[in-house]
Structure formats: C-alpha cells, structure tokens
Amino acid sequence: MKVIDIIPFAGIASEELICGITPPTNGASNSIDMSSDESVARLREYLNLQDSWCLAWLHQVHGDSVICIEDQPHTGIMVFEGDALVTGHEQVLLITRHADCPPLLLWDQEGGVIGIVHAGRRSTFSGIAHKAIDAMVDLGAKVEHTVASIGPGIKSCCYEVGEEVYYSLEEDLRPMTFELRHGKIYCDLYRLLSYQLLEAGVRNVFGIRESECTCCGPRNIHSYRRDGTTMRFAAFVGRRV
C-alpha cells in the first residue's frame, strides 16, 4: 500500500485530529490490508505516527456492533469484530475499510471522544449510527458538540436494490431512503444516515452532498459494485496528544 495524500472528510478541520481516507490512485496501491506488516508500516510512516500510537481496526461483519475502547490501549495493533469503533483516548487511530459502504466519522469537539463507522446498508438499516452516538455519550461525549461527516460511498445515483431490500426497512423510513426511477429502486444511505444522526441529536452533519459516489465518481476509489474488487481503501481518525 502506498499512501499519497490525506483526503479530509467534509466539515472536519482541526490540528488535533488525523482523519481522512487512503487516497485514490490508478492502481491497487492505496488498498489497505491491516494483516500486512508492510501496509501497516507505510501507513504509520506517512501519517508520522510514533510507536506510542495504537492502530485499532475491525473485522467488519455488516452488523450493528459498536466496540468501545475504554481501557488504555496498548501500542501496536488491536483487532476487533464489528462495524464501529469509539474511544476517548488519544493516540489511537481508528480504522475501517471500504469499497462502497460509506465511512462515517464522529468527533465530540469539546470532550475529544471520537468514533468511526463502517456504514453499510445492513449496518445502517440496523441503526448503527445512533448506537455509535450512544456509545460515545457513555464515554462522556455531548451530542450538541459532536460533528459527523460521511465519506465516499455508493450513492443513490448508482445504488440499485431489489424489492427484498426495500421491504427489509421499516415502512416509515422507506420514503426518505428509496427512490423509484424507470421502474427500478435506488437506495440513499446518505439521507438515512443523516436522518438517524439528526434523530440522535447531532446537528452538524457533513458529506451528504460533498462526498462522491465510489461507483461513478471522478476519482478511482475502490468500488465493489463497479469492479467486483476485493481491494479496500481505509478511512481513519485519531486524536493527537
């Protein structure tokens, strides 16, 4: 993996944070494999992470499990199973991997609690954004101070789904989540995520319009829907001391 640049999430700008995605390239060099020592070493080197930093990432299962890192994490790599990570600790880089499922970045600007979500369809339909906010509040975050930003993912322009997906969502949420065009059903995860965050009390939600579609966007970001690829880009957030 070769990290060329950091692409910040819309609405997030602070010297306190390290945040972004491994950027698009013309090949596979930005695909991240956290089981690869070389991949991890290059990420550490580019982000200038000292050995005291812990890298925390997930075996993602498209569920609604939120992992809360409460105890002081050790240095090196920590691996969990689930689709969201939250922590109040500094020098912990939270990492998720993506190829159409949007990354969701969360940050309590006053208390310093951070979170990251692999916001795929199943996870989003299960309310993982709300659960991540609840987990951050348990760590002392205040929703009125929390900023949320949604990164690149497949958008309603390309995300065609079947009737089984339409009927798998609660009836009252269907009008805001699905679009019917030319007899086909398209899913808008960004609108649903925004609604869930607002319902949880978060008033600063960015990236809904700014983030590009991984499937048809102008940059070459990995897309499973477009390419059937097994490669993934990484989203990450960490807080400096």
PDB file of C-alpha atoms in Angstrom, residues 25-149:
ATOM      1  CA  THR A  25      -4.761   6.051  -7.387  1.00  0.00           C
ATOM      2  CA  ASN A  26      -4.629   4.469 -10.816  1.00  0.00           C
ATOM      3  CA  GLY A  27      -3.980   1.053  -9.370  1.00  0.00           C
ATOM      4  CA  ALA A  28      -4.170  -1.019  -6.201  1.00  0.00           C
ATOM      5  CA  SER A  29      -1.521   0.863  -4.246  1.00  0.00           C
ATOM      6  CA  ASN A  30      -3.976   2.513  -1.873  1.00  0.00           C
ATOM      7  CA  SER A  31      -5.697  -0.745  -0.956  1.00  0.00           C
ATOM      8  CA  ILE A  32      -5.050  -1.420   2.708  1.00  0.00           C
ATOM      9  CA  ASP A  33      -4.590  -4.801   4.333  1.00  0.00           C
ATOM     10  CA  MET A  34      -4.162  -4.451   8.077  1.00  0.00           C
ATOM     11  CA  SER A  35      -2.823  -8.001   8.304  1.00  0.00           C
ATOM     12  CA  SER A  36       0.133  -6.904   6.175  1.00  0.00           C
ATOM     13  CA  ASP A  37       3.131  -5.623   8.148  1.00  0.00           C
ATOM     14  CA  GLU A  38       4.248  -3.623   5.107  1.00  0.00           C
ATOM     15  CA  SER A  39       0.847  -1.980   4.739  1.00  0.00           C
ATOM     16  CA  VAL A  40       0.749  -1.024   8.416  1.00  0.00           C
ATOM     17  CA  ALA A  41       4.331   0.273   8.368  1.00  0.00           C
ATOM     18  CA  ARG A  42       3.662   2.518   5.372  1.00  0.00           C
ATOM     19  CA  LEU A  43       0.517   3.911   6.970  1.00  0.00           C
ATOM     20  CA  ARG A  44       2.421   4.681  10.161  1.00  0.00           C
ATOM     21  CA  GLU A  45       5.255   6.280   8.216  1.00  0.00           C
ATOM     22  CA  TYR A  46       3.100   8.529   6.065  1.00  0.00           C
ATOM     23  CA  LEU A  47       0.944   9.722   8.946  1.00  0.00           C
ATOM     24  CA  ASN A  48       4.076  10.164  11.051  1.00  0.00           C
ATOM     25  CA  LEU A  49       2.682   8.017  13.828  1.00  0.00           C
ATOM     26  CA  GLN A  50       5.114   7.336  16.639  1.00  0.00           C
ATOM     27  CA  ASP A  51       5.408   3.890  18.178  1.00  0.00           C
ATOM     28  CA  SER A  52       3.200   5.068  21.039  1.00  0.00           C
ATOM     29  CA  TRP A  53       0.178   5.116  18.700  1.00  0.00           C
ATOM     30  CA  CYS A  54      -2.215   2.176  18.702  1.00  0.00           C
ATOM     31  CA  LEU A  55      -3.889   1.165  15.435  1.00  0.00           C
ATOM     32  CA  ALA A  56      -7.374  -0.234  16.057  1.00  0.00           C
ATOM     33  CA  TRP A  57      -9.322  -1.837  13.245  1.00  0.00           C
ATOM     34  CA  LEU A  58     -12.215  -4.199  12.634  1.00  0.00           C
ATOM     35  CA  HIS A  59     -13.096  -7.499  11.105  1.00  0.00           C
ATOM     36  CA  GLN A  60     -16.270  -5.977   9.638  1.00  0.00           C
ATOM     37  CA  VAL A  61     -19.385  -8.147   9.665  1.00  0.00           C
ATOM     38  CA  HIS A  62     -22.107  -5.812   8.305  1.00  0.00           C
ATOM     39  CA  GLY A  63     -23.832  -5.784  11.672  1.00  0.00           C
ATOM     40  CA  ASP A  64     -24.621  -3.224  14.360  1.00  0.00           C
ATOM     41  CA  SER A  65     -21.896  -3.948  16.924  1.00  0.00           C
ATOM     42  CA  VAL A  66     -20.120  -0.875  18.306  1.00  0.00           C
ATOM     43  CA  ILE A  67     -16.787  -1.540  20.010  1.00  0.00           C
ATOM     44  CA  CYS A  68     -15.879   0.865  22.801  1.00  0.00           C
ATOM     45  CA  ILE A  69     -12.164   1.140  23.647  1.00  0.00           C
ATOM     46  CA  GLU A  70     -12.354   2.202  27.284  1.00  0.00           C
ATOM     47  CA  ASP A  71      -9.192   0.799  28.855  1.00  0.00           C
ATOM     48  CA  GLN A  72      -5.853   2.341  27.992  1.00  0.00           C
ATOM     49  CA  PRO A  73      -4.952   0.620  24.716  1.00  0.00           C
ATOM     50  CA  HIS A  74      -1.571  -0.946  24.212  1.00  0.00           C
ATOM     51  CA  THR A  75       0.720   0.129  21.411  1.00  0.00           C
ATOM     52  CA  GLY A  76       0.760  -1.818  18.175  1.00  0.00           C
ATOM     53  CA  ILE A  77      -2.411  -3.197  16.594  1.00  0.00           C
ATOM     54  CA  MET A  78      -5.733  -4.072  18.187  1.00  0.00           C
ATOM     55  CA  VAL A  79      -8.272  -6.079  16.185  1.00  0.00           C
ATOM     56  CA  PHE A  80     -11.988  -6.268  16.960  1.00  0.00           C
ATOM     57  CA  GLU A  81     -15.080  -7.713  15.297  1.00  0.00           C
ATOM     58  CA  GLY A  82     -17.919  -5.325  14.485  1.00  0.00           C
ATOM     59  CA  ASP A  83     -18.673  -2.283  12.359  1.00  0.00           C
ATOM     60  CA  ALA A  84     -17.939   0.721  14.586  1.00  0.00           C
ATOM     61  CA  LEU A  85     -15.230   1.861  16.972  1.00  0.00           C
ATOM     62  CA  VAL A  86     -15.355   4.641  19.576  1.00  0.00           C
ATOM     63  CA  THR A  87     -12.794   5.860  22.102  1.00  0.00           C
ATOM     64  CA  GLY A  88     -11.913   8.791  24.306  1.00  0.00           C
ATOM     65  CA  HIS A  89      -8.189   8.038  24.235  1.00  0.00           C
ATOM     66  CA  GLU A  90      -5.533   9.998  22.410  1.00  0.00           C
ATOM     67  CA  GLN A  91      -3.041   8.387  20.029  1.00  0.00           C
ATOM     68  CA  VAL A  92      -5.463   5.690  18.920  1.00  0.00           C
ATOM     69  CA  LEU A  93      -6.040   5.515  15.171  1.00  0.00           C
ATOM     70  CA  LEU A  94      -9.481   4.039  14.453  1.00  0.00           C
ATOM     71  CA  ILE A  95      -9.572   2.349  11.037  1.00  0.00           C
ATOM     72  CA  THR A  96     -12.331   0.948   8.827  1.00  0.00           C
ATOM     73  CA  ARG A  97     -12.098  -0.456   5.281  1.00  0.00           C
ATOM     74  CA  HIS A  98     -14.424   0.373   2.387  1.00  0.00           C
ATOM     75  CA  ALA A  99     -15.302  -0.311  -1.237  1.00  0.00           C
ATOM     76  CA  ASP A 100     -18.841   1.182  -1.464  1.00  0.00           C
ATOM     77  CA  CYS A 101     -20.091   1.253   2.138  1.00  0.00           C
ATOM     78  CA  PRO A 102     -19.730   4.866   3.355  1.00  0.00           C
ATOM     79  CA  PRO A 103     -17.388   5.635   6.257  1.00  0.00           C
ATOM     80  CA  LEU A 104     -18.919   7.755   8.997  1.00  0.00           C
ATOM     81  CA  LEU A 105     -16.594   9.877  11.126  1.00  0.00           C
ATOM     82  CA  LEU A 106     -17.721  11.226  14.515  1.00  0.00           C
ATOM     83  CA  TRP A 107     -15.980  13.724  16.782  1.00  0.00           C
ATOM     84  CA  ASP A 108     -17.007  15.422  20.017  1.00  0.00           C
ATOM     85  CA  GLN A 109     -15.193  18.735  19.630  1.00  0.00           C
ATOM     86  CA  GLU A 110     -15.264  19.568  23.350  1.00  0.00           C
ATOM     87  CA  GLY A 111     -14.693  16.239  25.075  1.00  0.00           C
ATOM     88  CA  GLY A 112     -12.450  14.681  22.442  1.00  0.00           C
ATOM     89  CA  VAL A 113     -14.360  11.407  22.047  1.00  0.00           C
ATOM     90  CA  ILE A 114     -14.061  10.055  18.502  1.00  0.00           C
ATOM     91  CA  GLY A 115     -15.765   7.327  16.517  1.00  0.00           C
ATOM     92  CA  ILE A 116     -15.764   5.692  13.111  1.00  0.00           C
ATOM     93  CA  VAL A 117     -18.445   3.564  11.465  1.00  0.00           C
ATOM     94  CA  HIS A 118     -18.486   1.183   8.525  1.00  0.00           C
ATOM     95  CA  ALA A 119     -21.935   2.349   7.462  1.00  0.00           C
ATOM     96  CA  GLY A 120     -23.011  -0.322   5.006  1.00  0.00           C
ATOM     97  CA  ARG A 121     -26.650  -0.992   4.192  1.00  0.00           C
ATOM     98  CA  ARG A 122     -27.268  -3.713   6.767  1.00  0.00           C
ATOM     99  CA  SER A 123     -25.499  -1.774   9.496  1.00  0.00           C
ATOM    100  CA  THR A 124     -27.295   1.455   8.648  1.00  0.00           C
ATOM    101  CA  PHE A 125     -30.685  -0.249   8.466  1.00  0.00           C
ATOM    102  CA  SER A 126     -29.927  -1.628  11.953  1.00  0.00           C
ATOM    103  CA  GLY A 127     -29.326   1.868  13.312  1.00  0.00           C
ATOM    104  CA  ILE A 128     -25.578   1.665  13.860  1.00  0.00           C
ATOM    105  CA  ALA A 129     -25.116   5.457  13.630  1.00  0.00           C
ATOM    106  CA  HIS A 130     -27.460   6.005  16.579  1.00  0.00           C
ATOM    107  CA  LYS A 131     -25.755   3.217  18.528  1.00  0.00           C
ATOM    108  CA  ALA A 132     -22.325   4.727  17.892  1.00  0.00           C
ATOM    109  CA  ILE A 133     -23.532   8.084  19.216  1.00  0.00           C
ATOM    110  CA  ASP A 134     -24.958   6.364  22.306  1.00  0.00           C
ATOM    111  CA  ALA A 135     -21.601   4.654  22.896  1.00  0.00           C
ATOM    112  CA  MET A 136     -19.785   7.990  22.600  1.00  0.00           C
ATOM    113  CA  VAL A 137     -22.189   9.567  25.101  1.00  0.00           C
ATOM    114  CA  ASP A 138     -21.412   6.712  27.503  1.00  0.00           C
ATOM    115  CA  LEU A 139     -17.777   7.836  27.278  1.00  0.00           C
ATOM    116  CA  GLY A 140     -18.730  11.413  28.133  1.00  0.00           C
ATOM    117  CA  ALA A 141     -19.388  12.948  24.712  1.00  0.00           C
ATOM    118  CA  LYS A 142     -22.073  15.593  24.262  1.00  0.00           C
ATOM    119  CA  VAL A 143     -24.198  15.268  21.141  1.00  0.00           C
ATOM    120  CA  GLU A 144     -24.526  19.050  20.890  1.00  0.00           C
ATOM    121  CA  HIS A 145     -20.734  19.236  20.476  1.00  0.00           C
ATOM    122  CA  THR A 146     -20.475  16.331  18.053  1.00  0.00           C
ATOM    123  CA  VAL A 147     -19.649  16.692  14.378  1.00  0.00           C
ATOM    124  CA  ALA A 148     -20.479  13.914  11.911  1.00  0.00           C
ATOM    125  CA  SER A 149     -19.101  13.543   8.411  1.00  0.00           C
TER     126      SER A 149
END
